Coordinates of C-alpha atoms and ligand atoms in Angstrom, one line a residue:
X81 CA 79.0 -8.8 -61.8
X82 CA 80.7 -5.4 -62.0
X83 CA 79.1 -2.9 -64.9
X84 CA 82.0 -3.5 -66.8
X85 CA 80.4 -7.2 -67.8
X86 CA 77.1 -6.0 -67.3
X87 CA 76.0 -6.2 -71.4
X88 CA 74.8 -2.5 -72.8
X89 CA 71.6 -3.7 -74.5
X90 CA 69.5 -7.4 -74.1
X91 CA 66.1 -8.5 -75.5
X92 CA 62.6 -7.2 -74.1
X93 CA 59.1 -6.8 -75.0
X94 CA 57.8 -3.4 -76.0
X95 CA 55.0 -2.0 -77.8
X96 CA 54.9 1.1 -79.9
X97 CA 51.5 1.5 -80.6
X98 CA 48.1 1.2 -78.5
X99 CA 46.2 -2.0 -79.7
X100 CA 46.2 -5.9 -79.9
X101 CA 48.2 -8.0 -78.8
X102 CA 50.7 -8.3 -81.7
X103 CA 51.7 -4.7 -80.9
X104 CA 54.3 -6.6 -78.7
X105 CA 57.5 -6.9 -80.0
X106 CA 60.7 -8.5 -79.2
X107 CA 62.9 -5.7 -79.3
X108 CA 66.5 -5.0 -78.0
X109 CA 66.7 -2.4 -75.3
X110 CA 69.4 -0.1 -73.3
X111 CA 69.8 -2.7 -69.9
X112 CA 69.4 -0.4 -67.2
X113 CA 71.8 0.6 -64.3
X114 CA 70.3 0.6 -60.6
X115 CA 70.0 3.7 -59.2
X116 CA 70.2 4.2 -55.3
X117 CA 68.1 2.0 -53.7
X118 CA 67.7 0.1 -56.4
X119 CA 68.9 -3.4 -58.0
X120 CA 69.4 -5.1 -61.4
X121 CA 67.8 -8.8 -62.1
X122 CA 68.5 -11.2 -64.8
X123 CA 64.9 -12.0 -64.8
X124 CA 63.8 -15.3 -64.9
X125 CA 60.4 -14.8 -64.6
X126 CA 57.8 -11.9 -64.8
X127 CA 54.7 -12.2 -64.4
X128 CA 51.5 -10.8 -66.9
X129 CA 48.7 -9.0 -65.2
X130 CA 45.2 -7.6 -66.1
X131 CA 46.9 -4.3 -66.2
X132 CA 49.7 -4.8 -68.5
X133 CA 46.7 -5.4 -71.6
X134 CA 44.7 -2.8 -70.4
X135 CA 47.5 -0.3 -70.6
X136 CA 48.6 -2.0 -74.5
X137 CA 45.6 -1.0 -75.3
X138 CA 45.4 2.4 -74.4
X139 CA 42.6 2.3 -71.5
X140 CA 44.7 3.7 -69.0
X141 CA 45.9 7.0 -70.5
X142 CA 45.0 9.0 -67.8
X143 CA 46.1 7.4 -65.6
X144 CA 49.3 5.1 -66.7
X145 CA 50.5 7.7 -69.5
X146 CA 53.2 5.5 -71.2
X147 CA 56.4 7.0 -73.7
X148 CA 56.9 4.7 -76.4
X149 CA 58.7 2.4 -77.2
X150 CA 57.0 0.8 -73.7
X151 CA 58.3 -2.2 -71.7
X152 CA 55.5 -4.2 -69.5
X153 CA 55.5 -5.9 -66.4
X154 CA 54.6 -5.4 -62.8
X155 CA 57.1 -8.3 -60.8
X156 CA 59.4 -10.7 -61.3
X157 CA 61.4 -13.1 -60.4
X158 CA 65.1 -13.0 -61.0
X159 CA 69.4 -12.7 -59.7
X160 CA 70.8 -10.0 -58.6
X161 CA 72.8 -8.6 -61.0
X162 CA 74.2 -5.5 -59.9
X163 CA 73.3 -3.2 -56.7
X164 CA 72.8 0.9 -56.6
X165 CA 74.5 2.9 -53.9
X166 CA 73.3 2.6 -50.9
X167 CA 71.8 -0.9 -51.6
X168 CA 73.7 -3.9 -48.6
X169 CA 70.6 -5.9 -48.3
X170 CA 71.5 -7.7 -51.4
X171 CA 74.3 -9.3 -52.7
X172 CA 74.9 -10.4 -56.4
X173 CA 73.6 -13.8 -57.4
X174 CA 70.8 -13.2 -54.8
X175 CA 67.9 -15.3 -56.3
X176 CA 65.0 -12.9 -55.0
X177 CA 61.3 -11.6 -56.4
X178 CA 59.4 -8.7 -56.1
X179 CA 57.8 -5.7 -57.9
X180 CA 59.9 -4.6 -60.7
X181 CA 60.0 -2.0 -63.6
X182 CA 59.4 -3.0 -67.1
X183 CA 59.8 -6.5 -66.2
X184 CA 59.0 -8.6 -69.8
X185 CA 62.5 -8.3 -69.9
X186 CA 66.0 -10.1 -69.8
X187 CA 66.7 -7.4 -67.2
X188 CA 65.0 -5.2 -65.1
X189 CA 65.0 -2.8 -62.2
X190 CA 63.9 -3.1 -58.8
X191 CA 63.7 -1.5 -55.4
X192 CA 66.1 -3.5 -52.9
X193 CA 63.6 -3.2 -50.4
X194 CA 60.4 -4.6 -51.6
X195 CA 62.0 -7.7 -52.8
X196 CA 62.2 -10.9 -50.5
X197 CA 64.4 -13.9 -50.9
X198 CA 63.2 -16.5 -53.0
X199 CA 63.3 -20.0 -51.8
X200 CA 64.7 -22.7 -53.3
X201 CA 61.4 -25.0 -53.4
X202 CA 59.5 -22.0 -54.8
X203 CA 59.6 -22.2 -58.2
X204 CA 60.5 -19.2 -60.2
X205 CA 57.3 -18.7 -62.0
X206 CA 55.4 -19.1 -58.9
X207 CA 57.2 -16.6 -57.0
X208 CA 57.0 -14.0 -60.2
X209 CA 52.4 -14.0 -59.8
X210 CA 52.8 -13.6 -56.3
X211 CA 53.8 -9.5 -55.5
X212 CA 50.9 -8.1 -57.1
X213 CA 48.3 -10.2 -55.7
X214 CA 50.1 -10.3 -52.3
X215 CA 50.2 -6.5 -52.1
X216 CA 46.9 -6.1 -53.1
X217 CA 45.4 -8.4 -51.1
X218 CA 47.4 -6.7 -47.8
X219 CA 46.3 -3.4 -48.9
X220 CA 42.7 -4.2 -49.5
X221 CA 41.9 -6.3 -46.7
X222 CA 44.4 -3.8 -44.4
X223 CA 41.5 -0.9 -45.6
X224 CA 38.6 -2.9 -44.1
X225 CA 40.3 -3.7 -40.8
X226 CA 38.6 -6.8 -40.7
X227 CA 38.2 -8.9 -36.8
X228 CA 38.9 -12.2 -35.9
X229 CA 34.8 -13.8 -36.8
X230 CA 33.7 -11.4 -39.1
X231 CA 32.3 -12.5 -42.2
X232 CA 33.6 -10.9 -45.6
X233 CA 32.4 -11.0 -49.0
X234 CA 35.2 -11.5 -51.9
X235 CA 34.3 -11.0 -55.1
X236 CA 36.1 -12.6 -57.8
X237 CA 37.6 -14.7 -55.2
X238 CA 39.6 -17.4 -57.5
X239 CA 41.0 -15.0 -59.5
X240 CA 44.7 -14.2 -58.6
X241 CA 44.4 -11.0 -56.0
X242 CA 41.3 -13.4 -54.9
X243 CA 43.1 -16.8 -54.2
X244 CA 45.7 -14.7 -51.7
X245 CA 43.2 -12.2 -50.5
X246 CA 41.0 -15.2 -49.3
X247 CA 44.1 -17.7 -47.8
X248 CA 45.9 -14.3 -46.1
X249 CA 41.9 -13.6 -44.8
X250 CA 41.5 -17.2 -43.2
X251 CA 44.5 -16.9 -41.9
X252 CA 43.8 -14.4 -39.9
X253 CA 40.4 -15.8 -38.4
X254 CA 38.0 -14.0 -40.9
X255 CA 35.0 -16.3 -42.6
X256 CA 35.4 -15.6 -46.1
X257 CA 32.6 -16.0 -48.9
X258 CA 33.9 -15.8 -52.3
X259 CA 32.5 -15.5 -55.6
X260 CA 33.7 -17.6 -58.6
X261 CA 32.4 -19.5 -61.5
X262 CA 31.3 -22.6 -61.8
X263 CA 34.9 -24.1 -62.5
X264 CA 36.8 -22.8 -59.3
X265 CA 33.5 -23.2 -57.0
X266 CA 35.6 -26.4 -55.2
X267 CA 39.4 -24.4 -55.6
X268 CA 37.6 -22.1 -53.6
X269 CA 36.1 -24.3 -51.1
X270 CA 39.8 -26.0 -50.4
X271 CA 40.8 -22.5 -49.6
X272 CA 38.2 -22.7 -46.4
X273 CA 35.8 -19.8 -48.7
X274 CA 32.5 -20.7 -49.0
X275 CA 32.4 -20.5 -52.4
X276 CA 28.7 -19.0 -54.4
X277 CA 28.7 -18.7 -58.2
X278 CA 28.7 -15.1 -59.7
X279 CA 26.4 -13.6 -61.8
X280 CA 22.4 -12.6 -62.0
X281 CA 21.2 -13.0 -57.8
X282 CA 24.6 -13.1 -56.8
X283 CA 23.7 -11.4 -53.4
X284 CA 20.8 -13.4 -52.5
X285 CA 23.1 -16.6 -53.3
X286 CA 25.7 -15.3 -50.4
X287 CA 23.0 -13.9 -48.2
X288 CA 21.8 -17.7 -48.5
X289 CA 25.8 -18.9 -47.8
X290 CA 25.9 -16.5 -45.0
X291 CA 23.2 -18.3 -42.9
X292 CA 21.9 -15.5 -40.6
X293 CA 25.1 -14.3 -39.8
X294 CA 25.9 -10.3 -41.4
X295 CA 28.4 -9.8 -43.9
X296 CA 30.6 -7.0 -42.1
X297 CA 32.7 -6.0 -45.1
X298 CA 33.7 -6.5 -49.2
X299 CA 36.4 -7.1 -51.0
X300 CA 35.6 -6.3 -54.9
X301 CA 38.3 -7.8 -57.4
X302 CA 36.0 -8.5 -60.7
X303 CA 32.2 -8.3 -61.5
X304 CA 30.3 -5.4 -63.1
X305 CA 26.9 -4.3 -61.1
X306 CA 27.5 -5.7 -57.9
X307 CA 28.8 -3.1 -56.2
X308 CA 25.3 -1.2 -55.0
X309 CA 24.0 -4.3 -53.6
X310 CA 27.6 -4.8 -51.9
X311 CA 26.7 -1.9 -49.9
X312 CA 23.0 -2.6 -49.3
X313 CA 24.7 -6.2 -47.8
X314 CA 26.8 -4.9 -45.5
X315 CA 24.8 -1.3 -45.1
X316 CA 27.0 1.2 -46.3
X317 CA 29.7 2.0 -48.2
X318 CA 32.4 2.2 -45.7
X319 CA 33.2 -1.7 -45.4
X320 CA 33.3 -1.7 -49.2
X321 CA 36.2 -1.6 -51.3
X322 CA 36.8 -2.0 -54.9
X323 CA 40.3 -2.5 -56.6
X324 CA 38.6 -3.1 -60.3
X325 CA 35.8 -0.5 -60.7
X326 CA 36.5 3.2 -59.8
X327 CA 33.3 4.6 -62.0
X328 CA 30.9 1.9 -60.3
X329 CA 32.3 2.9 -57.0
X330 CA 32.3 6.6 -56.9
X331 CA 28.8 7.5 -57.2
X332 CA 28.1 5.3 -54.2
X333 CA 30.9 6.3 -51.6
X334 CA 32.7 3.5 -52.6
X335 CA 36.7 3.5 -51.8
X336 CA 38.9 2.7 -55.0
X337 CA 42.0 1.4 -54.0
X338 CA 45.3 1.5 -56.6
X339 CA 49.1 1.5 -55.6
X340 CA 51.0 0.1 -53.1
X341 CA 53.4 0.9 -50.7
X342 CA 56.6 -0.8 -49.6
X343 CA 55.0 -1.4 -46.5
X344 CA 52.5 -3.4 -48.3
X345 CA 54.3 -4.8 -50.5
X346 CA 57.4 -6.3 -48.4
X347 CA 53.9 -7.6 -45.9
X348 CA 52.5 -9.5 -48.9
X349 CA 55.5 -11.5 -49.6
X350 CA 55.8 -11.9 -45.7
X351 CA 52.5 -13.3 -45.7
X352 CA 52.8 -15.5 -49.1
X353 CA 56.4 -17.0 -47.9
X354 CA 55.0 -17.7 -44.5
X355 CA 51.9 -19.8 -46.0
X356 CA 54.6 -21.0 -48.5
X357 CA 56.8 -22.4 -45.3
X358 CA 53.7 -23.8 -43.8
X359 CA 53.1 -25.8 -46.7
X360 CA 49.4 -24.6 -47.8
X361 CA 50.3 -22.0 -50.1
X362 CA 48.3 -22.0 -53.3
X363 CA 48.7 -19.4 -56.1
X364 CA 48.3 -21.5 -59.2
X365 CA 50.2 -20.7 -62.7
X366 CA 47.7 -21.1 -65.4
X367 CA 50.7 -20.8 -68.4
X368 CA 54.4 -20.5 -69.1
X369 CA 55.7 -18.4 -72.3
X370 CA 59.1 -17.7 -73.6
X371 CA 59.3 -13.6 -73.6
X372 CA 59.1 -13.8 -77.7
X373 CA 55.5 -15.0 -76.8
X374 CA 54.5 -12.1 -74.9
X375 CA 51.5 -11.6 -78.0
X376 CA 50.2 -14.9 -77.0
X377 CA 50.6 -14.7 -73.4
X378 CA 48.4 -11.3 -73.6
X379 CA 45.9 -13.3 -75.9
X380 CA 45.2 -16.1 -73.1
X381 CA 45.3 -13.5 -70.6
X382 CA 42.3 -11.3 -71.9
X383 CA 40.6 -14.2 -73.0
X384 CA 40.2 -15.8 -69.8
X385 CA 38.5 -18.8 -69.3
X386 CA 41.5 -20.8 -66.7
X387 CA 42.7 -20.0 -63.4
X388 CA 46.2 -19.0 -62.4
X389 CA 48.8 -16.3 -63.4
X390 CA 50.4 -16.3 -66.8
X391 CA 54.4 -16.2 -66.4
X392 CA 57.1 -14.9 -69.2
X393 CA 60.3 -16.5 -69.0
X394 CA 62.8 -14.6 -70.4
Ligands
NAP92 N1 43.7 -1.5 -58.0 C1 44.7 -2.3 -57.8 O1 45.6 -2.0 -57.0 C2 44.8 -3.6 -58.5 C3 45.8 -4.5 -58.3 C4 45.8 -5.7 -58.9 C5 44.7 -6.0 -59.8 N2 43.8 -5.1 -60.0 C6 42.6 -5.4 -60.9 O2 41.8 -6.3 -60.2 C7 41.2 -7.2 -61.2 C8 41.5 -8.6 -60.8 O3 42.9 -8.9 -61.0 P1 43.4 -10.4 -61.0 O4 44.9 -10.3 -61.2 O5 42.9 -11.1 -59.7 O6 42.7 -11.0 -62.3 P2 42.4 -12.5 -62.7 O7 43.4 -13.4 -62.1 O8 42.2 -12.5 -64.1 O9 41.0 -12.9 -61.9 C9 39.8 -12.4 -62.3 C10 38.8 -13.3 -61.7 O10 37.5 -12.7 -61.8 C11 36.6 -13.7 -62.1 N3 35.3 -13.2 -62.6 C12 34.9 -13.0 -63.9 N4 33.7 -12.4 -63.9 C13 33.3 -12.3 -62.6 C14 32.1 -11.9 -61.9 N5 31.1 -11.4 -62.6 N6 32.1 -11.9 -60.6 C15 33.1 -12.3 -59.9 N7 34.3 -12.8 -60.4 C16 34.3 -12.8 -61.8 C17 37.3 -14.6 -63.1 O11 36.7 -15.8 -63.2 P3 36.5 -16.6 -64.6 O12 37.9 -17.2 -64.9 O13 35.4 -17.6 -64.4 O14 36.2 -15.6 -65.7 C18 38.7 -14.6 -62.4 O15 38.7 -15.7 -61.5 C19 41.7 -6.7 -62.5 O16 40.7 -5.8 -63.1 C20 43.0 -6.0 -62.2 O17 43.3 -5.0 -63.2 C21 43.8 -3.9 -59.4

């Protein structure tokens, strides 16, 4: 598709104010041209993460300042639309997915060379949860430069950085113990985790799962007040990282990790197409909304309560 048919303006979610949910509109916006470097989708899918809500509602200021009106989303699936200069990885009607820009969108922006090539039997909302958690999981795990045998510790283990942080871990030789509530306790268990329930004595419960042999390193995705005894675990902060708590982990030499790379980013869909190909991948869709249902999508979201991703399909 040349620019000439590429349409000026298309529908998107935005939000104009910090607050609830219903701040998100379905608005029409300018459809962007790529840039060098950069592609255009026709998205299919994009994906909703714990970020996107904490942004609407203002948390992140400091550090995700936002000019209204504001267009959500992390990753996506989608076709190539249109390629920036520079850009022969990709041709148009490339079916791909990947991190994207402002992705609860009809259209959206992308870097050619984060996205992989989606396969046919992966469907599209599938393929939209996986580049966050993917990336994530490569990063964090690449930060404790775990061996082949060592135990690690996962909190928040059947969440959706969790599922692929504990199935890339495995693969890779590493004994994983994950927390996770009562629900995902056997999701967790068919992931080869040995899954312990979190909350009050969380510790003692994996020191019990652990069975004399020393937890090496953590991986910290969810859970308030577990961090000190993390590190009394394991014996020091260095093994320890945290993606979710930056105040918990700074008084305590804890690493907070944020932001990816391309590096990581193009390894995580490596490693979640290569489990994908091997038949054992899991990275469960909790819910499907049409992009008009972005509010309700965001309610779910931050009211928890299921496992699995929650997909926009514009
Ligand atoms: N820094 C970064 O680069 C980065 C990147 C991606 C995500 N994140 C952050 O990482 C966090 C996780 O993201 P996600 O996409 O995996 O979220 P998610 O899919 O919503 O998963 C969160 C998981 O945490 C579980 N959980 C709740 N309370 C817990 C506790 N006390 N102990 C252990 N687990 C508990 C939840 O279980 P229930 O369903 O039982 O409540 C759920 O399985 C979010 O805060 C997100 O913003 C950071």
């Amino acid at each position: 598709m040349s620019d000439l048919t590429l349409p000026t303006s298309a529908k998107a979610v935005s939000f104009s104010a910090y607050g609830e949910p219903d701040e998100l509109r379905l608005t029409e916006e300018a459809v962007p041209r790529p840039g060098p470097g950069q592609v255009l989708l026709r998205v299919t899918a994009a994906a909703v993460n714990p970020l996107d809500w904490k942004i609407r509602r203002g948390f992140m200021q400091g550090v995700f300042p936002v000019n209204f009106p504001h267009v959500l989303g992390l990753e996506a699936a989608g076709t190539v639309v249109a390629t920036g200069p520079g850009v022969d990885s990709w041709q148009i009607g490339d079916e791909v997915f990947g991190s994207a820009v402002a992705a609860y969108a009809e259209y959206a922006l992308a870097e050619a060379a984060t996205l992989a090539a989606r396969p046919a039997d992966l469907p599209v909302a599938t393929a939209a949860a996986l580049p966050v958690a993917a990336e994530t999981s490569v990063r964090g795990l690449g930060l404790l430069n775990l061996k082949p045998g060592e135990t690690l510790l996962i909190h928040g283990a059947a969440g959706s950085v969790g599922t692929l942080a504990v199935q890339f871990a495995v693969a890779d030789g590493v004994r994983v113990i994950g927390t996770a509530g009562e629900r995902d306790q056997e999701a967790l268990r068919s992931l080869g985790a040995t899954p312990v329930r979190y909350g009050d004595g969380v510790i003692d419960r994996v020191r019990e799962a652990a069975a004399g042999e020393p937890v090496t390193a953590v991986l910290h995705t969810s859970g308030a007040g577990v961090l000190a005894d993390s590190v009394a675990l394991v014996g020091g902060p260095e093994r320890v990282i945290t993606i979710a708590d930056p105040q918990e982990a700074g008084p305590l030499g804890v690493a907070f990790t944020s932001g990816g790379s391309a590096d990581t980013a193009t390894e995580g869909l490596a490693r979640a197409l290569a489990l994908h190909a091997a038949g054992t991948l899991s990275a469960p869709v909790r819910a499907t909304f049409p992009l008009a249902d972005a509010p309700a999508a965001h309610r779910l979201g931050e009211q928890g309560g299921g496992r699995g991703k929650i997909v926009l399909l514009p």
